[in-house]
Tab-separated table of C-alpha atoms in Angstrom:
chain	number	residue	atom	x	y	z
J	14	MET	CA	63.863	124.153	204.312
J	15	LYS	CA	63.571	127.599	202.811
J	16	THR	CA	60.317	129.508	202.765
J	17	VAL	CA	58.884	131.176	199.669
J	18	PRO	CA	59.715	134.650	201.064
J	19	ALA	CA	63.315	133.465	201.444
J	20	ARG	CA	63.289	132.597	197.759
J	21	ARG	CA	62.145	136.126	196.921
J	22	THR	CA	65.098	137.437	198.916
J	23	ARG	CA	67.390	135.134	196.985
J	24	ILE	CA	65.909	136.283	193.679
J	25	LEU	CA	66.347	139.959	194.595
J	26	ALA	CA	69.937	139.257	195.520
J	27	ALA	CA	70.487	137.526	192.195
J	28	ILE	CA	68.967	140.430	190.300
J	29	THR	CA	71.152	142.911	192.190
J	30	ALA	CA	74.227	140.835	191.460
J	31	THR	CA	73.240	140.613	187.815
J	32	ALA	CA	72.835	144.368	187.533
J	33	GLY	CA	76.289	144.872	188.985
J	34	LEU	CA	77.784	142.323	186.629
J	35	LEU	CA	76.249	143.935	183.567
J	36	LEU	CA	77.388	147.404	184.616
J	37	VAL	CA	80.942	146.306	185.250
J	38	ALA	CA	81.436	143.638	182.611
J	39	GLY	CA	78.942	144.511	179.903
J	40	CYS	CA	79.402	141.968	177.113
J	41	SER	CA	82.329	139.614	176.863
J	42	SER	CA	84.156	138.981	173.595
J	43	ASP	CA	84.283	135.513	172.089
J	44	ASP	CA	87.115	133.968	170.063
J	45	ASP	CA	85.674	135.249	166.791
J	46	GLY	CA	85.663	138.865	167.904
J	47	GLY	CA	81.867	138.894	168.276
J	48	LYS	CA	79.855	139.675	171.373
J	49	LYS	CA	78.264	137.320	173.845
J	50	THR	CA	75.619	138.633	176.187
J	51	THR	CA	75.868	137.268	179.714
J	52	ALA	CA	73.649	137.281	182.795
J	53	ASN	CA	75.236	136.124	186.069
J	54	GLY	CA	77.957	134.482	184.001
J	55	VAL	CA	75.502	132.600	181.773
J	56	GLU	CA	75.719	133.298	178.041
J	57	LEU	CA	72.386	134.197	176.432
J	58	VAL	CA	71.460	134.400	172.762
J	59	LYS	CA	69.723	137.758	173.291
J	60	SER	CA	70.336	140.501	175.795
J	61	GLY	CA	67.953	140.766	178.735
J	62	GLN	CA	66.024	137.561	178.044
J	63	LEU	CA	66.166	133.818	178.450
J	64	THR	CA	64.915	132.506	175.109
J	65	THR	CA	62.936	129.276	175.382
J	66	CYS	CA	61.998	127.111	172.411
J	67	THR	CA	58.765	125.149	172.718
J	68	HIS	CA	55.962	123.739	170.600
J	69	LEU	CA	52.548	125.171	171.440
J	70	PRO	CA	50.145	124.042	172.673
J	71	TYR	CA	50.960	121.267	175.112
J	72	PRO	CA	48.807	121.882	178.176
J	73	PRO	CA	49.299	121.823	181.109
J	74	PHE	CA	53.005	122.367	180.407
J	75	GLN	CA	52.751	125.234	177.946
J	76	SER	CA	49.836	126.837	176.122
J	77	VAL	CA	48.439	130.275	175.401
J	78	ILE	CA	45.880	131.376	177.995
J	79	ASP	CA	44.316	134.835	177.792
J	80	GLY	CA	46.872	135.781	175.151
J	81	LYS	CA	49.874	134.780	177.297
J	82	GLU	CA	52.073	131.677	177.328
J	83	GLN	CA	51.440	129.833	180.575
J	84	GLY	CA	51.863	126.384	182.089
J	85	PHE	CA	53.992	124.221	184.376
J	86	ASP	CA	57.101	124.342	182.161
J	87	VAL	CA	56.696	128.082	181.625
J	88	ALA	CA	56.483	128.722	185.363
J	89	LEU	CA	59.569	126.622	186.138
J	90	VAL	CA	61.679	128.306	183.465
J	91	ASP	CA	60.486	131.678	184.798
J	92	LEU	CA	62.293	130.759	188.023
J	93	VAL	CA	65.533	130.268	186.084
J	94	ALA	CA	65.057	133.622	184.347
J	95	GLU	CA	64.409	135.340	187.673
J	96	ASP	CA	67.624	133.921	189.113
J	97	LEU	CA	69.498	135.321	186.110
J	98	GLY	CA	67.802	138.705	186.433
J	99	VAL	CA	66.132	138.521	183.011
J	100	LYS	CA	62.717	137.740	181.513
J	101	GLN	CA	61.731	134.561	179.701
J	102	HIS	CA	60.865	134.897	176.012
J	103	ILE	CA	59.099	131.946	174.360
J	104	LEU	CA	59.737	130.976	170.746
J	105	ASP	CA	57.157	128.601	169.232
J	106	GLN	CA	58.682	126.052	166.827
J	107	PRO	CA	58.058	122.548	165.472
J	108	PHE	CA	59.105	119.970	168.074
J	109	GLU	CA	61.637	118.423	165.713
J	110	ASN	CA	63.600	121.702	165.512
J	111	PHE	CA	64.817	121.570	169.094
J	112	LYS	CA	64.456	117.850	169.854
J	113	THR	CA	67.430	117.302	167.548
J	114	GLY	CA	69.333	120.250	169.030
J	115	GLY	CA	69.095	122.298	165.825
J	116	SER	CA	67.532	125.406	167.363
J	117	LEU	CA	69.949	125.299	170.289
J	118	ASN	CA	73.066	124.794	168.184
J	119	SER	CA	72.099	127.571	165.755
J	120	GLY	CA	71.622	130.084	168.572
J	121	GLN	CA	67.880	130.533	168.154
J	122	CYS	CA	67.202	129.726	171.795
J	123	ASP	CA	68.999	129.169	175.083
J	124	LEU	CA	66.988	126.176	176.183
J	125	ALA	CA	63.960	124.104	175.204
J	126	ALA	CA	61.010	123.305	177.461
J	127	ALA	CA	58.302	121.157	175.928
J	128	GLY	CA	57.343	118.327	178.244
J	129	MET	CA	60.320	116.496	176.746
J	130	THR	CA	61.139	112.976	177.883
J	131	ILE	CA	64.788	112.268	178.648
J	132	THR	CA	66.027	109.508	176.344
J	133	GLU	CA	69.465	108.149	175.485
J	134	GLU	CA	68.870	108.929	171.816
J	135	ARG	CA	68.061	112.577	172.525
J	136	LYS	CA	71.087	112.887	174.828
J	137	LYS	CA	73.249	112.427	171.745
J	138	ASN	CA	72.105	115.833	170.504
J	139	VAL	CA	71.346	117.922	173.600
J	140	ALA	CA	72.224	118.303	177.269
J	141	PHE	CA	69.353	117.537	179.651
J	142	SER	CA	68.702	119.149	183.001
J	143	ASP	CA	67.959	117.054	186.052
J	144	PRO	CA	64.493	115.468	185.750
J	145	TYR	CA	61.665	117.712	186.908
J	146	PHE	CA	58.620	115.510	186.243
J	147	GLU	CA	57.732	111.818	186.089
J	148	ALA	CA	55.256	111.058	183.315
J	149	THR	CA	53.048	108.182	182.271
J	150	GLN	CA	51.314	107.464	178.966
J	151	GLY	CA	47.558	107.864	178.988
J	152	ILE	CA	45.055	106.321	176.586
J	153	LEU	CA	41.993	108.488	176.043
J	154	ALA	CA	39.155	106.815	174.167
J	155	ASP	CA	35.705	107.598	172.877
J	156	LYS	CA	33.204	106.248	175.414
J	157	LYS	CA	31.365	104.433	172.631
J	158	SER	CA	34.477	102.738	171.260
J	159	GLY	CA	34.522	99.750	173.604
J	160	ILE	CA	38.180	100.480	174.410
J	161	SER	CA	39.030	99.947	178.083
J	162	SER	CA	42.708	98.945	178.003
J	163	LEU	CA	45.873	99.019	175.939
J	164	ALA	CA	45.025	95.556	174.576
J	165	ASP	CA	41.769	96.881	173.127
J	166	LEU	CA	43.658	99.201	170.766
J	167	LYS	CA	44.476	96.323	168.423
J	168	GLY	CA	42.607	96.822	165.173
J	169	LYS	CA	41.374	100.290	166.157
J	170	LYS	CA	42.365	103.637	164.639
J	171	VAL	CA	44.681	105.205	167.203
J	172	GLY	CA	46.222	108.691	167.172
J	173	ALA	CA	49.453	110.091	168.624
J	174	GLN	CA	51.379	113.338	168.429
J	175	ALA	CA	54.208	113.179	165.932
J	176	GLN	CA	57.802	112.880	167.157
J	177	THR	CA	56.761	112.109	170.755
J	178	THR	CA	57.379	109.183	173.070
J	179	GLY	CA	53.630	108.533	172.949
J	180	GLU	CA	53.952	107.790	169.248
J	181	GLU	CA	57.047	105.665	169.894
J	182	PHE	CA	55.240	103.748	172.644
J	183	ALA	CA	52.247	103.029	170.404
J	184	LYS	CA	54.525	101.728	167.653
J	185	SER	CA	56.433	99.571	170.154
J	186	LYS	CA	53.133	97.858	170.984
J	187	GLY	CA	52.575	96.911	167.357
J	188	LEU	CA	50.161	99.746	166.591
J	189	ASN	CA	50.246	101.963	163.518
J	190	PRO	CA	49.172	105.317	164.971
J	191	VAL	CA	47.872	108.212	162.903
J	192	SER	CA	50.329	111.087	163.491
J	193	PHE	CA	49.099	114.570	164.335
J	194	GLU	CA	51.331	117.647	164.361
J	195	SER	CA	50.181	119.039	167.717
J	196	SER	CA	48.226	118.036	170.806
J	197	ASP	CA	45.364	120.281	169.691
J	198	ALA	CA	45.232	118.538	166.313
J	199	LEU	CA	45.326	115.176	168.092
J	200	LEU	CA	42.365	116.075	170.293
J	201	ASN	CA	40.476	117.368	167.281
J	202	GLY	CA	41.128	114.055	165.540
J	203	LEU	CA	39.483	112.274	168.450
J	204	ARG	CA	36.578	114.709	168.543
J	205	THR	CA	35.861	114.346	164.832
J	206	GLY	CA	36.113	110.551	164.796
J	207	GLN	CA	39.316	110.341	162.752
J	208	VAL	CA	40.608	108.075	165.515
J	209	LYS	CA	38.844	106.165	168.296
J	210	ALA	CA	41.568	106.645	170.894
J	211	VAL	CA	44.806	108.569	171.409
J	212	VAL	CA	48.067	107.835	173.219
J	213	ILE	CA	49.711	110.852	174.861
J	214	ASP	CA	51.314	111.882	178.156
J	215	TYR	CA	48.746	111.452	180.911
J	216	PRO	CA	48.952	115.032	182.275
J	217	VAL	CA	47.779	116.247	178.869
J	218	VAL	CA	44.793	113.886	179.130
J	219	GLN	CA	44.079	115.274	182.605
J	220	GLY	CA	44.042	118.783	181.184
J	221	TRP	CA	41.667	117.831	178.377
J	222	LEU	CA	39.220	116.193	180.768
J	223	LYS	CA	38.825	119.413	182.726
J	224	ASP	CA	36.622	120.498	179.812
J	225	LYS	CA	33.082	119.217	180.488
J	226	ALA	CA	32.437	118.417	176.828
J	227	ASN	CA	35.569	116.254	176.649
J	228	ALA	CA	34.734	114.519	179.929
J	229	ALA	CA	31.248	113.710	178.627
J	230	ALA	CA	32.538	112.163	175.381
J	231	PHE	CA	35.828	110.514	176.363
J	232	GLU	CA	37.304	108.431	179.173
J	233	VAL	CA	40.706	107.213	180.321
J	234	ALA	CA	41.048	103.669	179.028
J	235	ASP	CA	44.492	103.071	180.508
J	236	ASN	CA	47.340	104.864	182.281
J	237	ILE	CA	50.692	103.160	181.726
J	238	ASN	CA	53.844	103.755	183.747
J	239	THR	CA	56.635	103.834	181.178
J	240	GLY	CA	59.341	105.193	183.499
J	241	GLU	CA	59.565	108.482	181.609
J	242	GLU	CA	61.057	111.637	183.115
J	243	TYR	CA	60.957	115.144	181.669
J	244	GLY	CA	63.956	117.439	181.407
J	245	PHE	CA	64.790	120.840	179.945
J	246	THR	CA	67.416	120.835	177.202
J	247	MET	CA	70.369	123.035	176.358
J	248	LYS	CA	73.193	123.046	173.856
J	249	LYS	CA	75.861	120.508	174.758
J	250	GLY	CA	78.713	122.189	176.607
J	251	ASN	CA	76.572	125.018	178.001
J	252	THR	CA	77.495	124.043	181.552
J	253	LYS	CA	76.786	127.439	183.155
J	254	LEU	CA	73.173	127.440	182.000
J	255	LEU	CA	72.792	123.758	182.909
J	256	GLU	CA	73.999	124.536	186.435
J	257	ALA	CA	71.632	127.504	186.688
J	258	VAL	CA	68.639	125.417	185.580
J	259	ASN	CA	69.447	122.562	187.959
J	260	LYS	CA	69.927	124.993	190.851
J	261	ALA	CA	66.576	126.678	190.174
J	262	LEU	CA	64.833	123.283	190.088
J	263	ALA	CA	66.516	122.139	193.311
J	264	ASP	CA	65.647	125.394	195.082
J	265	ALA	CA	62.022	125.196	193.921
J	266	LYS	CA	61.691	121.661	195.258
J	267	SER	CA	63.248	122.551	198.620
J	268	ASP	CA	61.372	125.791	199.281
J	269	GLY	CA	57.864	124.633	198.343
J	270	THR	CA	57.596	126.540	195.061
J	271	TYR	CA	57.625	123.353	192.984
J	272	LYS	CA	54.766	121.849	194.996
J	273	LYS	CA	52.709	125.037	194.632
J	274	LEU	CA	53.207	125.120	190.858
J	275	TYR	CA	52.535	121.382	190.542
J	276	GLU	CA	49.211	121.726	192.315
J	277	LYS	CA	48.272	124.724	190.183
J	278	TRP	CA	49.044	123.167	186.788
J	279	ILE	CA	49.070	119.380	187.220
J	280	GLY	CA	46.788	118.444	190.106
J	281	PRO	CA	47.214	116.760	193.507
J	282	TYR	CA	50.885	116.750	194.411
J	283	ASP	CA	52.840	113.588	193.621
J	284	GLU	CA	55.911	113.313	195.841
J	285	ASN	CA	57.630	111.062	193.274
J	286	ALA	CA	57.529	113.859	190.695
J	287	ALA	CA	59.839	115.991	192.839
J	288	SER	CA	62.210	113.210	193.867
J	289	ALA	CA	63.323	111.979	190.447
J	290	SER	CA	67.014	111.199	190.429
J	291	PRO	CA	69.382	113.550	188.557
J	292	SER	CA	70.046	112.618	184.963
J	293	ALA	CA	73.433	111.628	183.651
J	294	SER	CA	73.412	114.312	180.968
J	295	SER	CA	76.434	116.473	180.215
């Protein structure tokens, strides 16, 4: 097992190799006579940066803290950028833009990181990395609502974030959830009484409950294992970047970096989260 210092050595070596590559090769020409910027053999949409599409905020995976994008997803993608010898640049967009592959196919970003569940439907449009997180669906309810389980949601006004698996799960259980554009809007809907409970990925609920005011008003009514796994997405056919992302994830899990980041952003380390089987994406 590698140590964290060993990873730093590996990163420095990667950066050195990248510098040499850029000096010798510069940019490579594509079939249309244009230019493609590369870093360690990986094509990037913009020189010197790994451009990541996301939809802010979605704590603890990505949100703006002290004026800077931070979170579990952000930190993991930073590892990929370091291996390539570049910096990560985050582009905030509606979730739908990159869930369908539109932002990736149009060259707006290199990859998308947004706490995105790997599904067969989404695989039709994008290439997924190996899984990096196992998620469950949490139900957060007003303490005065009388809701203490999934079954209690029947007949109650329930909220979910639009275009997410939380919304899909609620609908699959016969509910008609009120859709909110972002996780912040969803929480505000709960705070203002627009809904009595919300269905969203449990780590997001955990993050909300770190706020004393939220913990005083709301409680976890249920935590449901739906077998969901998160993955980062890339344009189909971008095998070099896919390999780079999967390598960075594997290295982070083997050298202890993943565990350190998990404990910082998620909470007590869950061994299952690091041992998810590789996806069958291509």
